[in-house]
Amino acid sequence: MTITEPTVDVTAPIEHTKLLIDGEFVDSLDGSTFDTINPSNGEVITQVALGSAADVDRAVAAARQAFDHGPWPRMKPSERAAALWRLGDLLLADAAEMGRIETLDQGKPYSLATAGDVPSAAGLFHYMSGFATKLEGSVIPISAPGEYHTYTRREALGVVGLIVPWNFPLVITSWKMAPALAAGNTVVLKPAEATPLSALRLGQLCLEAGIPPGVVNVVNGYGPTVGQRLAEHPLVDKVSFTGSTATGRRILDAAKGNLKRVTLELGGKSANIIFPDADIEAAIAGSSAGIFFNAGQACAAASRLYVHDDVYDEVVAGMAEKARQIKVGDGFDPQTEIGPVASLEHFERVSGYLDVGKNEGEVVTGGARIGEKGYFIEPTIFAGAAPDARIVKEEIFGPVVVANRFKDIEEVVAQANDTRYGLASGVWTKDIATAHRTAARLQAGTVWVNSYGVFDPSMPFGGMKESGWGREMGHDVMHDYTDVKTVCVRIDG
């Protein structure tokens, strides 16, 4: 397995590297910057303004002013919807540059960024724009003495803090920003420090789409400073976070001061179950994509594989062959299927799990670094690890899957649910009864049947247990960005 070299000139300068506050790109108050690194070669892409707690304060002040006194929450719903639709269109028109930025900063294949991530983000803004005109209340017939007209209103919360991860920087930002804006909120976005560039370009596109200054603000920086201040800020009404479960707990602690609303989309250790009657070829292909897509850097990745005894050897051999055929390399090479992991810090973390796994299970394939430059890791399959092994219990967040056998549905459901996480799961079977019975018993927010990793703006996504609170996308997400007000009017005297 070799690393392919890029064939595209990617040397054009990055246009936006500062903070976006109140419609202007500005330096941080103390003038600090930090390097953002290309994970394919470990080299500096550019320097980006490094925000501080004081910068969060001025961004929140801008968002507060825009919500309390600006036009955005008071626009006609159709006007707000039109602005979000324009933003989706601008994203599609900007796919080449936005994709270039995403590949430089995160490492994913350029083809995936331009044909996958950018259209997905645009689709979220298009889909969620429709909710601006559909936030409805209801009339309630009450039985209290007297005559009343009683109804509910669904209203925006206010200022929303958005804290997003580095695995799908643009896509997950759109998951949060699109419904927040559709409801009439204003936002302060903290991108991951490893991948700030697409958030800044998105901020520029928001202004071009006609979203007023102060409605969208972007503060780059580190979690313990920028993230902490955003989560604890008394003028922030809600924080939505995607990331690790450990950090999610810190977000909760910080949010306690003003009891702000919190949405958490956290870690996962998702079980993927292949029954003996499954379409084995499809199961092998889908399960391989479920773990190796985006170099395994997906919270819903199919990282625990359970295969029935009757087909175990065939499935594991098939997945190993697919893993060995995957083209790993620089995201700008058209042949690349998966890129590097996104940062040196994460590369070292995943490499540590590879060392642990070699002592806990059999290495079927992979298990090593590729090359000496960049953060490339072989697609890896471990087999036969004990149920309490670290590689079975802990989220690795890399191109690493652990395969184990099962004999019947009772055994595999128990194994699948034996985790503190509950984000996603997969089931492969031709038996419709088995599919529905298994899906009903799995403790996971999403269960894919005869598929894996299918997402759509209309499908709610989120976790059970320690995988989080609340949902992204679909109708359900609007409950997390609005509040219900009851109005009771006496009309009989």
Coordinates of C-alpha atoms in Angstrom, one line a residue, residues 108-293:
K108 CA -10.5 14.1 3.0
P109 CA -10.5 13.4 -0.8
Y110 CA -11.2 16.5 -2.9
S111 CA -13.8 14.5 -4.8
L112 CA -15.6 13.7 -1.6
A113 CA -15.5 17.3 -0.4
T114 CA -16.8 18.8 -3.6
A115 CA -19.3 16.1 -4.6
G116 CA -20.3 15.1 -1.1
D117 CA -19.7 17.5 1.8
V118 CA -20.5 20.8 -0.1
P119 CA -23.8 19.5 -1.7
S120 CA -24.8 18.0 1.7
A121 CA -24.3 21.3 3.4
A122 CA -26.1 23.2 0.7
G123 CA -29.0 20.7 0.9
L124 CA -29.3 21.3 4.6
F125 CA -29.7 25.1 4.1
H126 CA -32.2 24.5 1.3
Y127 CA -34.2 22.0 3.4
M128 CA -34.2 23.9 6.6
S129 CA -35.0 27.2 4.9
G130 CA -38.6 25.8 4.6
F131 CA -39.0 25.6 8.3
A132 CA -38.8 29.4 8.5
T133 CA -42.4 29.5 7.2
K134 CA -43.6 26.5 9.1
L135 CA -43.0 27.3 12.8
E136 CA -46.6 27.0 13.9
G137 CA -48.5 26.9 17.2
S138 CA -51.9 25.6 18.0
V139 CA -55.2 26.7 19.5
I140 CA -56.0 25.0 22.8
P141 CA -59.6 24.5 24.1
I142 CA -59.3 24.9 27.9
S143 CA -61.8 24.1 30.6
A144 CA -61.1 26.8 33.1
P145 CA -64.2 28.9 34.2
G146 CA -64.8 31.8 31.8
E147 CA -64.2 32.2 28.0
Y148 CA -60.6 32.2 26.7
H149 CA -58.7 32.2 23.5
T150 CA -55.6 30.1 24.3
Y151 CA -52.9 29.3 21.8
T152 CA -49.2 28.6 21.6
R153 CA -46.4 30.3 19.7
R154 CA -43.1 28.7 18.7
E155 CA -40.3 31.2 19.1
A156 CA -36.6 31.5 18.6
L157 CA -34.4 31.0 21.6
G158 CA -32.0 33.9 21.1
V159 CA -28.2 33.6 20.9
V160 CA -27.0 30.1 20.1
G161 CA -23.4 28.8 20.5
L162 CA -22.3 26.2 18.0
I163 CA -19.3 24.1 18.7
V164 CA -18.4 21.7 15.8
P165 CA -15.8 19.0 15.3
W166 CA -13.0 18.5 12.7
N167 CA -14.2 15.3 11.0
F168 CA -17.0 16.9 8.9
P169 CA -16.4 20.6 9.5
L170 CA -18.7 22.1 6.9
V171 CA -21.4 19.4 7.0
I172 CA -21.9 19.4 10.8
T173 CA -21.8 23.2 10.9
S174 CA -24.7 23.2 8.5
W175 CA -26.6 20.6 10.6
K176 CA -26.5 23.2 13.4
M177 CA -26.5 26.6 11.7
A178 CA -29.3 25.9 9.2
P179 CA -32.1 25.1 11.7
A180 CA -30.8 27.7 14.2
L181 CA -31.1 30.5 11.6
A182 CA -34.3 29.2 10.1
A183 CA -35.9 29.6 13.5
G184 CA -34.7 33.2 13.8
N185 CA -31.8 32.7 16.2
T186 CA -28.4 34.4 15.9
V187 CA -25.2 32.3 16.3
V188 CA -21.6 32.3 17.4
L189 CA -19.8 29.5 15.8
K190 CA -16.6 27.9 17.2
P191 CA -15.0 25.7 14.6
A192 CA -12.6 23.0 15.6
E193 CA -9.1 24.4 16.0
A194 CA -7.7 21.8 13.5
T195 CA -10.2 22.8 10.8
P196 CA -11.2 26.5 11.0
L197 CA -11.0 27.4 7.3
S198 CA -14.4 26.3 5.9
A199 CA -16.3 28.0 8.7
L200 CA -14.7 31.3 7.9
R201 CA -15.5 31.0 4.2
L202 CA -19.1 29.9 5.1
G203 CA -19.3 33.1 7.2
Q204 CA -18.4 35.2 4.1
L205 CA -21.1 33.4 2.1
C206 CA -23.6 34.1 4.8
L207 CA -23.0 37.8 4.3
E208 CA -23.2 37.5 0.5
A209 CA -26.5 35.7 0.9
G210 CA -28.0 38.7 2.7
I211 CA -27.9 37.5 6.3
P212 CA -27.4 40.6 8.3
P213 CA -24.2 41.4 10.2
G214 CA -24.1 40.0 13.7
V215 CA -26.4 37.1 12.9
V216 CA -23.5 34.8 12.1
N217 CA -20.2 35.2 14.0
V218 CA -17.2 32.9 13.9
V219 CA -14.5 32.7 16.6
N220 CA -11.6 30.4 16.0
G221 CA -9.7 29.0 19.0
Y222 CA -9.2 26.3 21.6
G223 CA -11.8 24.4 23.6
P224 CA -10.6 25.4 27.1
T225 CA -10.8 29.1 26.2
V226 CA -13.2 29.8 23.3
G227 CA -15.4 26.8 23.8
Q228 CA -15.5 27.1 27.6
R229 CA -16.5 30.8 27.4
L230 CA -19.1 30.2 24.8
A231 CA -20.7 27.4 26.9
E232 CA -20.7 29.4 30.1
H233 CA -21.6 32.8 28.7
P234 CA -24.6 34.3 30.5
L235 CA -26.0 35.9 27.3
V236 CA -25.9 32.7 25.3
D237 CA -29.3 30.9 25.4
K238 CA -28.3 27.6 24.0
V239 CA -25.2 25.6 23.0
S240 CA -25.1 22.8 20.5
F241 CA -22.0 20.7 20.6
T242 CA -20.7 17.7 18.6
G243 CA -17.6 15.9 19.8
S244 CA -16.4 13.5 22.4
T245 CA -18.5 12.4 25.4
A246 CA -15.8 13.7 27.8
T247 CA -15.9 17.2 26.3
G248 CA -19.7 17.0 26.3
R249 CA -19.7 16.6 30.1
R250 CA -17.5 19.7 30.3
I251 CA -20.0 21.6 28.1
L252 CA -22.8 20.6 30.5
D253 CA -20.9 21.8 33.5
A254 CA -20.2 25.1 31.9
A255 CA -23.8 25.6 30.8
K256 CA -25.2 25.3 34.3
G257 CA -24.7 29.0 35.2
N258 CA -27.8 30.3 33.3
L259 CA -29.3 26.8 32.7
K260 CA -29.0 27.3 28.9
R261 CA -30.4 24.7 26.6
V262 CA -27.9 22.1 25.5
T263 CA -27.8 19.7 22.5
L264 CA -25.0 17.1 22.6
E265 CA -24.1 14.8 19.7
L266 CA -21.3 12.7 21.2
G267 CA -19.2 9.6 20.8
G268 CA -20.2 6.2 19.4
K269 CA -19.0 2.6 19.3
S270 CA -21.6 1.4 16.8
A271 CA -22.4 -2.3 16.3
N272 CA -22.8 -3.6 12.8
I273 CA -24.6 -7.0 12.6
I274 CA -24.5 -9.4 9.7
F275 CA -26.9 -12.3 9.8
P276 CA -26.3 -15.5 7.8
D277 CA -29.1 -14.8 5.3
A278 CA -27.7 -11.4 4.3
D279 CA -26.6 -10.5 0.9
I280 CA -23.0 -11.1 1.8
E281 CA -21.5 -9.1 -1.1
A282 CA -23.6 -6.1 -0.2
A283 CA -22.8 -6.5 3.5
I284 CA -19.1 -6.6 2.9
A285 CA -19.2 -3.5 0.7
G286 CA -21.5 -1.6 3.0
S287 CA -19.7 -2.6 6.2
S288 CA -16.3 -1.6 4.7
A289 CA -17.6 1.8 3.8
G290 CA -19.2 2.1 7.2
I291 CA -15.8 1.9 9.0
F292 CA -13.3 3.1 6.4
F293 CA -15.2 6.1 5.0

